[in-house]
Coordinates of C-alpha atoms and ligand atoms in Angstrom, one line a residue:
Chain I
X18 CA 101.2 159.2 220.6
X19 CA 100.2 159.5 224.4
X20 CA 102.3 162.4 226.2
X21 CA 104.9 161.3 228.6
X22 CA 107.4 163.9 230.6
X23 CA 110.3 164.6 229.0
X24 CA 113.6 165.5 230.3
X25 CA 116.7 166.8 228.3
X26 CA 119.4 166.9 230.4
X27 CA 122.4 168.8 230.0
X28 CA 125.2 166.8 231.4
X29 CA 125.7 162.9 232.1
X30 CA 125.5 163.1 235.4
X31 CA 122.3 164.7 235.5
X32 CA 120.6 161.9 233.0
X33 CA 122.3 159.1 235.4
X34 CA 120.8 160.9 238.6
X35 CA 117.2 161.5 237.0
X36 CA 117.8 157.6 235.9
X37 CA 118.6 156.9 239.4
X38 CA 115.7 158.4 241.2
X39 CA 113.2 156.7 239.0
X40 CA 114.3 153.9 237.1
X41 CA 111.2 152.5 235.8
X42 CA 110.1 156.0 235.2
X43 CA 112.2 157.3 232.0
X44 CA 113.2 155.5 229.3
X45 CA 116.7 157.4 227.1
X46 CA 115.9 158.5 223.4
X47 CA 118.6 159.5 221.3
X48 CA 118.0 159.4 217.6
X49 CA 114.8 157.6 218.2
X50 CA 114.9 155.8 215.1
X51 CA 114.2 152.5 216.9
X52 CA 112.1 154.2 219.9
X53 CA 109.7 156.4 218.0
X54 CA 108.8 153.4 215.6
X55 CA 108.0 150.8 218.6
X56 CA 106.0 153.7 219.8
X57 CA 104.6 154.4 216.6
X58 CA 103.4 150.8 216.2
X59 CA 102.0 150.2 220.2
X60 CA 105.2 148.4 221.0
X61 CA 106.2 151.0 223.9
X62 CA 104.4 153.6 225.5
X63 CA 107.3 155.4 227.7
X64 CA 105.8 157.4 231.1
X65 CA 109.1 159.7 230.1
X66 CA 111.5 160.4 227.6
X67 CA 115.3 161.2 228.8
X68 CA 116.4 162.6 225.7
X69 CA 120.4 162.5 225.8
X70 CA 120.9 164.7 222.8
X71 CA 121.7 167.7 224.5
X72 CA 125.0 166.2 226.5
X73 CA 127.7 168.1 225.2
X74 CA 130.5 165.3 223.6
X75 CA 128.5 162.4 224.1
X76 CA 129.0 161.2 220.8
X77 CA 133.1 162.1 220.6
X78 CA 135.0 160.1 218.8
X79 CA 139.2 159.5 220.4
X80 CA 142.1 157.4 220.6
X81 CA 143.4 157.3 223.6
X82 CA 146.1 154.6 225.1
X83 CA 146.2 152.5 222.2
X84 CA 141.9 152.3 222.3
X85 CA 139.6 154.1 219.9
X86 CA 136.7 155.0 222.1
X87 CA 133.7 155.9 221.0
X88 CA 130.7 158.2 222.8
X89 CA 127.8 156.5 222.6
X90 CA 126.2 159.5 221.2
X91 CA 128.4 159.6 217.9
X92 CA 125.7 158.7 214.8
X93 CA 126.1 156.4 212.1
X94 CA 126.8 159.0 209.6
X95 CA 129.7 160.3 212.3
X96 CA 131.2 156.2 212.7
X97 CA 131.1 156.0 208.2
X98 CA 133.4 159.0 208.2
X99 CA 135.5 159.1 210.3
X100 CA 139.4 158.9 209.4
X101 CA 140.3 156.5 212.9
X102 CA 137.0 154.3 212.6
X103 CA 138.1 153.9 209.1
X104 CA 141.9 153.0 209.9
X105 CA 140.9 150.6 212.9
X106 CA 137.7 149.0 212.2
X107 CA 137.1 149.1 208.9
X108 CA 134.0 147.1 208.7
X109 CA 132.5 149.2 211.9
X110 CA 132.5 152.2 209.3
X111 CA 131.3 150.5 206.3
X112 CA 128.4 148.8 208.7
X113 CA 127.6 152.2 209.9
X114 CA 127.6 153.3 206.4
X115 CA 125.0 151.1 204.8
X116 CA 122.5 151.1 207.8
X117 CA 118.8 152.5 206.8
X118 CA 119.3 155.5 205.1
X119 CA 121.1 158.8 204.9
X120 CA 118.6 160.3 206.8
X121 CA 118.8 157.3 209.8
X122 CA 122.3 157.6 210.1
X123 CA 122.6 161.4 210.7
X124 CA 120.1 160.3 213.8
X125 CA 120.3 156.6 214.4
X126 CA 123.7 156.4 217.3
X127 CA 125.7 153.6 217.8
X128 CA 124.5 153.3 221.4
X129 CA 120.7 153.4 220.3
X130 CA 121.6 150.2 218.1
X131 CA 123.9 148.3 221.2
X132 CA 120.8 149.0 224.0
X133 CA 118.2 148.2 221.0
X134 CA 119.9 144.5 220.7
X135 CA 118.2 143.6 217.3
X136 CA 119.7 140.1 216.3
X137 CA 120.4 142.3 212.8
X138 CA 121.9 145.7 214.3
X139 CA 124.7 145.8 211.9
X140 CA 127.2 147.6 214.0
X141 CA 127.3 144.5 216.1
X142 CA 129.1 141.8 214.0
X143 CA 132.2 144.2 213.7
X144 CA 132.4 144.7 217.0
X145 CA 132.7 141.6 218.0
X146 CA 135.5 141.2 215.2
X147 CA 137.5 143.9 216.6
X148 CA 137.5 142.7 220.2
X149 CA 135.5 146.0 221.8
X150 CA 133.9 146.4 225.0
X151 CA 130.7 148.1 225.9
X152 CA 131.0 151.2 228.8
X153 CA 127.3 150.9 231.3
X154 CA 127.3 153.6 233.7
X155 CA 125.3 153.3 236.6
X156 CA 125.1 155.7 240.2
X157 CA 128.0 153.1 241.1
X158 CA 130.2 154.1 238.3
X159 CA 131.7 152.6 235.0
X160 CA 131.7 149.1 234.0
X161 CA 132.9 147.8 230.7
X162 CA 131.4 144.7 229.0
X163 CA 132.8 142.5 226.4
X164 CA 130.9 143.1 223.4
X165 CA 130.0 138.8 223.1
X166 CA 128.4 139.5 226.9
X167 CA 126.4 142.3 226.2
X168 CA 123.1 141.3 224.3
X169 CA 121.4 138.0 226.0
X170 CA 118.6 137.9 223.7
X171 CA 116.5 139.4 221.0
X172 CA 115.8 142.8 222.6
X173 CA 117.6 142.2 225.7
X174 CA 120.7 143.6 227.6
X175 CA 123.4 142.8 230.5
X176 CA 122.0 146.8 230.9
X177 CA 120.6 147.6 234.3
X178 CA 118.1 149.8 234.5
X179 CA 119.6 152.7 235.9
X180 CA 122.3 152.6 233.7
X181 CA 123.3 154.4 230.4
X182 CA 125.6 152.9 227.1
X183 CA 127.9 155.9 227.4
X184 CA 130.9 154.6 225.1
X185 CA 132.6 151.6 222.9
X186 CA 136.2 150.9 223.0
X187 CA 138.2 148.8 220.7
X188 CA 142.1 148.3 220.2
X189 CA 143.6 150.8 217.6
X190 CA 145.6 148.2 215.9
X191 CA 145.8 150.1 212.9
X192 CA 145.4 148.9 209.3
X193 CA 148.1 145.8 210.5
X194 CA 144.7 143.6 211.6
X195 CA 142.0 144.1 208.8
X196 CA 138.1 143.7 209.1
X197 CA 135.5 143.6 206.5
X198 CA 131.7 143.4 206.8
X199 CA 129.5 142.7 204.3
X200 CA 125.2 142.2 204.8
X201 CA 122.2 141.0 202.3
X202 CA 119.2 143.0 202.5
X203 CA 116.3 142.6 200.3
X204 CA 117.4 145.9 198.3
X205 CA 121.1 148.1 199.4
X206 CA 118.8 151.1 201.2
X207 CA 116.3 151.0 204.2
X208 CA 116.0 147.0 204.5
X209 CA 117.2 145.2 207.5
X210 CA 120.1 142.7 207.2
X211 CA 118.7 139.1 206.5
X212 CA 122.4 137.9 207.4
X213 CA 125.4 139.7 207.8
X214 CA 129.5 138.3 208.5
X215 CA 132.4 140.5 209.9
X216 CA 135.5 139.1 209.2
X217 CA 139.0 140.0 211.0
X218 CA 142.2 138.7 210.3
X219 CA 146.1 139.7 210.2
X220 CA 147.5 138.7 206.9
X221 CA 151.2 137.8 207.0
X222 CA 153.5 137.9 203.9
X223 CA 152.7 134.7 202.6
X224 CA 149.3 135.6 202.6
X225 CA 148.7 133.2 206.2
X226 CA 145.6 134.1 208.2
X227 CA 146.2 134.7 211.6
X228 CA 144.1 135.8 214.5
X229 CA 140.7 135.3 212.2
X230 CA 137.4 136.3 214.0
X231 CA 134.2 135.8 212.4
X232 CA 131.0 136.8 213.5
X233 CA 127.4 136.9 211.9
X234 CA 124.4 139.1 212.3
X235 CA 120.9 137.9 212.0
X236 CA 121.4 133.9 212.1
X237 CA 121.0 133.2 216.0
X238 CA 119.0 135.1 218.8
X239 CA 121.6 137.4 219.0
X240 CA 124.9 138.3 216.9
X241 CA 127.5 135.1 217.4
X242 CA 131.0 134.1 216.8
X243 CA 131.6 131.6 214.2
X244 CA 134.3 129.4 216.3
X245 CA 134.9 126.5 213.8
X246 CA 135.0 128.6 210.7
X247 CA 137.9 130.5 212.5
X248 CA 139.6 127.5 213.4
X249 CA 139.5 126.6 209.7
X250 CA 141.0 129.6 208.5
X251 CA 143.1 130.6 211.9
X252 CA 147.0 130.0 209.8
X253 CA 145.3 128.9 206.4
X254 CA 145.9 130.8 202.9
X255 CA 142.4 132.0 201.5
X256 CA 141.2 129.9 198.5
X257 CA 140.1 126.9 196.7
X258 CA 139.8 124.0 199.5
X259 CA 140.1 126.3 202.9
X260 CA 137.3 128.6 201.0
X261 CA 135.2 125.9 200.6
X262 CA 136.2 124.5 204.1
X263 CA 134.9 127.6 205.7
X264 CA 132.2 128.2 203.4
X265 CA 131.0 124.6 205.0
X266 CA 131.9 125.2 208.5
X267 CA 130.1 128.7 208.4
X268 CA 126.7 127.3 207.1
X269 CA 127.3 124.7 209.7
X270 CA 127.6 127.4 212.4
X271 CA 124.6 129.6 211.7
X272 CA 121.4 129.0 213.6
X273 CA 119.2 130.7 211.3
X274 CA 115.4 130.8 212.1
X275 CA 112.7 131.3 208.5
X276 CA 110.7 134.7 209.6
X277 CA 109.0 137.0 207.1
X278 CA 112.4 138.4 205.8
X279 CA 114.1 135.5 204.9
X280 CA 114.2 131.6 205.0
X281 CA 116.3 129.5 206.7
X282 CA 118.0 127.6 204.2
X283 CA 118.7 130.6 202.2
X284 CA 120.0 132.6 205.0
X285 CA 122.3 129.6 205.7
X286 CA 123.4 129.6 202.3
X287 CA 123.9 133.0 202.1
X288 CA 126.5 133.2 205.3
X289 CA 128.8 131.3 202.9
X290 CA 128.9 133.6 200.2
X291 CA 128.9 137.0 203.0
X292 CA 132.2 135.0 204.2
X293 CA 133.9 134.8 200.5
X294 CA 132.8 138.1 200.2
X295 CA 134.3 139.8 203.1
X296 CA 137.4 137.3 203.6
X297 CA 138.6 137.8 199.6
X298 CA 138.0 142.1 200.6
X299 CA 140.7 141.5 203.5
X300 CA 142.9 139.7 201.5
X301 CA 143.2 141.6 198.5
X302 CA 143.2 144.7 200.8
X303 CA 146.4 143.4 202.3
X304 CA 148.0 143.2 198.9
X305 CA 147.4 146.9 198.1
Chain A
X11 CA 113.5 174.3 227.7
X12 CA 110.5 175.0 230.3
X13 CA 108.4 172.4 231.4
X14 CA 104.8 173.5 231.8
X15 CA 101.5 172.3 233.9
X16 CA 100.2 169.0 231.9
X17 CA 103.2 168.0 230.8
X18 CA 103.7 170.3 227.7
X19 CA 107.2 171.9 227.0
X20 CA 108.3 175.4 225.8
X21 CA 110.9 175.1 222.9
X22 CA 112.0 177.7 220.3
X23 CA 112.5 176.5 216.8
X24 CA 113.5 178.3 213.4
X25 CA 111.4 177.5 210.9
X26 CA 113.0 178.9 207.5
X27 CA 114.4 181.3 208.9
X28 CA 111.8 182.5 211.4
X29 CA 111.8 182.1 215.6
X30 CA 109.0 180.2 216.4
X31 CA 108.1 179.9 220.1
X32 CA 105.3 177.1 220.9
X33 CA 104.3 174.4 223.7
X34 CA 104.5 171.1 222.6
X35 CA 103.6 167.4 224.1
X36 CA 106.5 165.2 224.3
X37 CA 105.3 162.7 222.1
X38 CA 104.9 164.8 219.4
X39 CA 107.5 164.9 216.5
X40 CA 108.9 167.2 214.5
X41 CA 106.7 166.2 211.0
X42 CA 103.2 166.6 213.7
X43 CA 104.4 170.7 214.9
X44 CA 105.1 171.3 211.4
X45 CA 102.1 170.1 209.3
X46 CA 99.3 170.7 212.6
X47 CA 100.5 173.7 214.0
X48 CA 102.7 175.7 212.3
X49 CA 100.7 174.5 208.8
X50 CA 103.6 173.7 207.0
X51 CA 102.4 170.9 205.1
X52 CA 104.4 170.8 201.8
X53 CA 106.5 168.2 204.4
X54 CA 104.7 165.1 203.7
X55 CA 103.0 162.5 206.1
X56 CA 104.2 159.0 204.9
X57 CA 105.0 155.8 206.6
X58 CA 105.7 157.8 210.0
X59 CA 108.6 155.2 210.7
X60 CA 111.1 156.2 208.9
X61 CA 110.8 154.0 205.5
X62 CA 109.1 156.1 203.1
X63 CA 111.5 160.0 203.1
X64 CA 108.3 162.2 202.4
X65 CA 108.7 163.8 205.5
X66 CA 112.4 164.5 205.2
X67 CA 112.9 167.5 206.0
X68 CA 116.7 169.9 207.1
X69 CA 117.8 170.1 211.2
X70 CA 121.0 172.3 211.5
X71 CA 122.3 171.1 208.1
X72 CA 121.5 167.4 207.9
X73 CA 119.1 165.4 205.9
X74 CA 116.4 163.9 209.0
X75 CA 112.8 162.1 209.2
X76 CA 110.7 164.6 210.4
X77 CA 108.7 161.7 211.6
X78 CA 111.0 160.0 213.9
X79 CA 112.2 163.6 215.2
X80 CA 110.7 164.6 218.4
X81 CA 109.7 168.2 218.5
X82 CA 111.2 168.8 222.2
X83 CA 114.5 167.2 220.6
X84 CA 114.1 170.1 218.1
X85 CA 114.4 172.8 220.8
X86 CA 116.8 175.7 219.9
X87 CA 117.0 174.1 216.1
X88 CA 117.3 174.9 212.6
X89 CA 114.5 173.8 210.8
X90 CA 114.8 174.2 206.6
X91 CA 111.4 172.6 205.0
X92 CA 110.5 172.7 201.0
X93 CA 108.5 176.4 202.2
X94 CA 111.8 177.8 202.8
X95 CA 113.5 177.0 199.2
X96 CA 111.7 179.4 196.8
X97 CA 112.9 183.0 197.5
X98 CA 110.8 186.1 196.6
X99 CA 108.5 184.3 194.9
X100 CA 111.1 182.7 192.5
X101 CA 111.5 179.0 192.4
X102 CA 115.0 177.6 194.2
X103 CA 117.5 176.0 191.2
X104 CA 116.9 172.7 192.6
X105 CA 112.7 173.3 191.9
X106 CA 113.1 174.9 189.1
X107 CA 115.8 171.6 187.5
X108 CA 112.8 169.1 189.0
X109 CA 109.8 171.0 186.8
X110 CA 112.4 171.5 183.8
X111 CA 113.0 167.5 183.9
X112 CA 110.0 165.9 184.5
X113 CA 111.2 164.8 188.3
X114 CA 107.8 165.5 189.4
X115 CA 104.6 163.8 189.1
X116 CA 101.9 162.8 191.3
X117 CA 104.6 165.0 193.4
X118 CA 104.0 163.4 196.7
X119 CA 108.1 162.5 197.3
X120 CA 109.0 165.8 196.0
X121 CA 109.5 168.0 199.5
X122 CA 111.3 165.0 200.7
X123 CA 113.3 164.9 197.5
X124 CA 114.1 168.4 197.3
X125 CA 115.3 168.7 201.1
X126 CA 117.6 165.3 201.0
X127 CA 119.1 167.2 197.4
X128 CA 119.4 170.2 199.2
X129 CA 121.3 168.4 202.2
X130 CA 123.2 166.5 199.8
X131 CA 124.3 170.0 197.6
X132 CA 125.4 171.9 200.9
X133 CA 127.9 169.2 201.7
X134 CA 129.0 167.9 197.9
X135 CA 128.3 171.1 195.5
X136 CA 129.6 168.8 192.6
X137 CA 127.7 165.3 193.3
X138 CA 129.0 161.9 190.9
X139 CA 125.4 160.4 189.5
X140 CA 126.2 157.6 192.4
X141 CA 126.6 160.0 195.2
X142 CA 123.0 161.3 194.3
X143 CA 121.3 158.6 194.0
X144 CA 122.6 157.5 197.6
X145 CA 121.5 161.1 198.9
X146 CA 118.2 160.1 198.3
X147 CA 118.0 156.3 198.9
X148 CA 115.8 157.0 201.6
X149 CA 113.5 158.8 199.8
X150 CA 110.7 156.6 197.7
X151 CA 109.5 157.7 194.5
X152 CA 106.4 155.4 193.0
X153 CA 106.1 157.6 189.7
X154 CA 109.2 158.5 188.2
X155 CA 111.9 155.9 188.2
X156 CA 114.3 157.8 190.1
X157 CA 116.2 158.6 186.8
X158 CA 114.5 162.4 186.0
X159 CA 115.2 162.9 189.7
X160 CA 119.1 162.0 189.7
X161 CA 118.2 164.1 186.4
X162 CA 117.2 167.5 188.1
X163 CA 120.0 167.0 190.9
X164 CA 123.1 167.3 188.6
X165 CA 121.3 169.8 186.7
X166 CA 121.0 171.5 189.3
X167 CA 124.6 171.1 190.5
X168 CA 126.1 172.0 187.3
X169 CA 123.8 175.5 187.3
X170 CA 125.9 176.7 190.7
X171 CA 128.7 176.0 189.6
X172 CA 128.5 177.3 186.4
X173 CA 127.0 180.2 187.6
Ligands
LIG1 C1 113.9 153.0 208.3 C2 114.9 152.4 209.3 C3 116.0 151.7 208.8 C4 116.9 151.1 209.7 N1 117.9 150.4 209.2 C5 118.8 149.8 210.0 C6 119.9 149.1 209.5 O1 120.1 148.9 208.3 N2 120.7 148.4 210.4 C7 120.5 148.6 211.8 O2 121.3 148.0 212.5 N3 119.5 149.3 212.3 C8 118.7 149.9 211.5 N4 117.6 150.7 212.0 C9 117.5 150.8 213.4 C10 118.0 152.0 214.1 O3 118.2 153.1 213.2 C11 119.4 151.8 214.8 O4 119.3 150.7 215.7 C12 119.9 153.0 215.5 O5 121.2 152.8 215.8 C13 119.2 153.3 216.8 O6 119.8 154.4 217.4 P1 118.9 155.6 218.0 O7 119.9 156.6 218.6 O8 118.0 156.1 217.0 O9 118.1 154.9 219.1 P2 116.7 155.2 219.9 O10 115.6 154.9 219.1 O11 116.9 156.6 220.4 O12 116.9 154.2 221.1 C14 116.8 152.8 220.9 C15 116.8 152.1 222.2 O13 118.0 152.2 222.9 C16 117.8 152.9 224.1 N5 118.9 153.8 224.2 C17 119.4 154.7 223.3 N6 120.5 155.3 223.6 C18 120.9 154.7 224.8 C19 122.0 154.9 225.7 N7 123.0 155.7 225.4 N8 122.0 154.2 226.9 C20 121.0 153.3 227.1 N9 119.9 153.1 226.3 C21 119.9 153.8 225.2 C22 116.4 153.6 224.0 O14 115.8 153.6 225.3 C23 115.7 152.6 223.1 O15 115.2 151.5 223.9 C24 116.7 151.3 211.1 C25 115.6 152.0 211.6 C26 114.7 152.6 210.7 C27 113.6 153.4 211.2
LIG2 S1 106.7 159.7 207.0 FE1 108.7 159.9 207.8 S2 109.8 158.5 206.6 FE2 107.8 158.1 206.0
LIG3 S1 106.4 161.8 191.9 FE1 104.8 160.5 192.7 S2 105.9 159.6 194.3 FE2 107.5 160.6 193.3

């Protein structure tokens, strides 16, 4: 690789004011499990490398007034274990759980995957399920982003450039709203999702679905809510007719494309059986 | 951290157990300081993206990709690589179960192998079968089948605690 400068800054506020002085000049590595590949491969050739691993707390995990926020820092290994993204976004943990490998997730962070904007980044889907918002800081301070606004495109970002992802917030609404995720790669380790579905949903007594969200990874230019499929089940009891309802609705909703990982039928197909999947693991979650 | 004339950087690793002190480009990772310069190469050069696990190698504690480690990231570090394992010339448990059960061939994966086991045994001493076989998920084998690996692991696991 060519050699760029490098910078590792010690607080936030000195990455932002190197950021600010020379925008086009530095460009953030954190685990650099996205970033060193492009590089590897040709696809960026940074002039220099603002690595924000040495910012004490970046990655910190905390509730705070009825939000979980998360550091942008924290890694995928961090997000799989931990008790409060278990108890509030229960699909944000097992997402974080299955991405890559062992070795990915104990460098691969959760604002690495959010700036990356892959149309596949499984953290994604369950954030949009659990209602979070994205934190861009910037010379002019803090603004927070709803998760839907945040990617525009395959590789793109609402990010300006002299800003940093420094956190994710979400509602700690405890185990009383449920989310699932569940994704198809070609094996379980170190394969890219071909289509993933988040699922969340209150489930009352009766076993009524309320407040549904759906969202799926990997089917449209960028993660998207699944609208009609939550209308279908929004107040509906999971099973025979309103499964196959949704099933229908889902495929409906997903914009798939054919590339070299999967085709688009199939991936259509497949959103159907993700949604079973991860409504029936809500459902019978709620019963235990 | 010192940044020097052409754009080369102090840092201080250590390697097994040793300070090293060397100037490094920022481009170059982890798996390159280790194997060019320091010529440590039981790590192994793979895929260089992350896919293949035969550079896999132990930063403060944790199972990384050598190869999608930048060696400035790596500043003030613990580095553990397969050289470190073997102690006064005798084999580490975790060697010693892979020769005993056939968990190495052509041997390529095996550093890799070793180091994510070794991660995986400092955090869980008592691994289920499961548990190892996602320690190493990112680690590809193209000899064994996995099986004599998973093999050697518990083995090795069951000889710590016995002992
Ligand atoms: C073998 C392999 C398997 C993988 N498997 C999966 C998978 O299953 N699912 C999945 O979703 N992803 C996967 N990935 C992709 C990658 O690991 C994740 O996207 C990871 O979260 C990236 O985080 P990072 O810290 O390593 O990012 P980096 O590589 O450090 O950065 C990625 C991009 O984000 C920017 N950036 C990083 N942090 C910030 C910040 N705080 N503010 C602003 N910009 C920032 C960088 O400039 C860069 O453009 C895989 C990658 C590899 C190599
Ligand atoms: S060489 Fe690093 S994972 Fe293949
Ligand atoms: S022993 Fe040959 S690749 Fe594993």
């Amino acid at each position: 690789m060519t050699a760029p400068r490098f910078a590792r800054p010690r607080t936030l506020d000195e990455a932002l004011a190197l950021l600010a002085a020379d925008p086009e000049g530095w460009t953030p590595v954190h685990g650099g499990t996205d970033l060193l590949v492009r590089m590897r491969m040709g696809m960026a050739a940074p002039r220099g490398l603002l690595d924000l691993t040495g910012i004490p707390g970046f990655g910190d995990i905390r509730v705070e007034d009825g939000q979980v926020v998360i550091g942008a820092g924290a890694t995928h290994a961090a997000l799989a274990a931990d008790e409060r993204v278990r108890t509030h976004a229960p699909a944000l943990a097992r997402a974080a759980g299955l991405i890559g490998s062992p070795a990915i997730r104990n460098r691969g962070t959760l604002g690495g995957n959010l700036a990356n904007a892959s149309p596949a980044a499984d953290t994604v889907p369950p954030l949009f399920v659990v209602g979070a918002e994205v934190a861009l800081r910037g010379p002019d301070g803090v603004r927070w982003v709803p998760i839907e606004d945040f990617a525009s495109g395959p590789g793109r970002t609402v990010r300006g450039a002299t800003d940093l992802v420094v956190a994710v917030r979400f509602p700690a609404q405890g185990r009383e709203v449920r989310s699932a995720f569940e994704r198809l790669g070609t094996r379980k380790a170190l394969a890219i999702s071909k289509v993933s579905v988040a699922v969340a949903a209150r489930v009352e007594a009766d076993g009524t679905l309320r407040e549904v969200r759906v969202a799926l990874g990997a089917v449209a230019p960028t993660v998207i809510r699944a609208r009609e499929t939550e209308g279908v089940l929004e107040g509906a009891v999971w099973g025979g007719e309103v499964a196959r309802a949704a099933c229908d609705a889902v495929r409906r909703e997903a914009r798939p494309i054919t590339d070299l990982r999967a085709g688009e039928a199939y991936r259509r197909e497949m959103c159907g059986v993700l949604l079973e999947r991860a409504v029936a693991t809500i459902v019978d979650g709620s019963r235990s | 951290m010192k940044q020097l004339p052409e754009d080369l950087v102090s840092i201080r690793l250590t390697v097994n157990g040793v300070v090293r002190s060397l100037d490094v480009h920022p481009g170059e990772t982890l798996l390159e300081v280790l194997r060019g310069r320091l010529r440590l190469t039981g790590t192994k050069r793979g895929c260089e993206v992350g896919e293949c696990g035969a550079c896999t190698v132990v930063l403060d504690g944790r199972a990384v990709n050598s190869c999608l480690v930048l060696a400035v990231q790596a500043d003030g570090a613990e580095v553990l690589t397969v050289e470190g394992l073997a102690r006064e010339g005798a084999l580490h448990p975790l060697q010693r179960a892979f020769l005993e059960h056939g968990a190495v061939q052509c041997g390529f994966c095996t550093p890799g192998m070793l180091m994510s086991a070794h991660a995986l045994l400092a955090q869980d001493p008592s691994p289920t079968p499961d548990a190892v076989r996602r320690a190493i998920a990112g680690n590809l084998c193209r000899c064994t089948g996995y099986q004599a690996i998973v093999d050697a692991v518990l083995a090795a696991a069951g000889e710590a605690n016995s002992s």
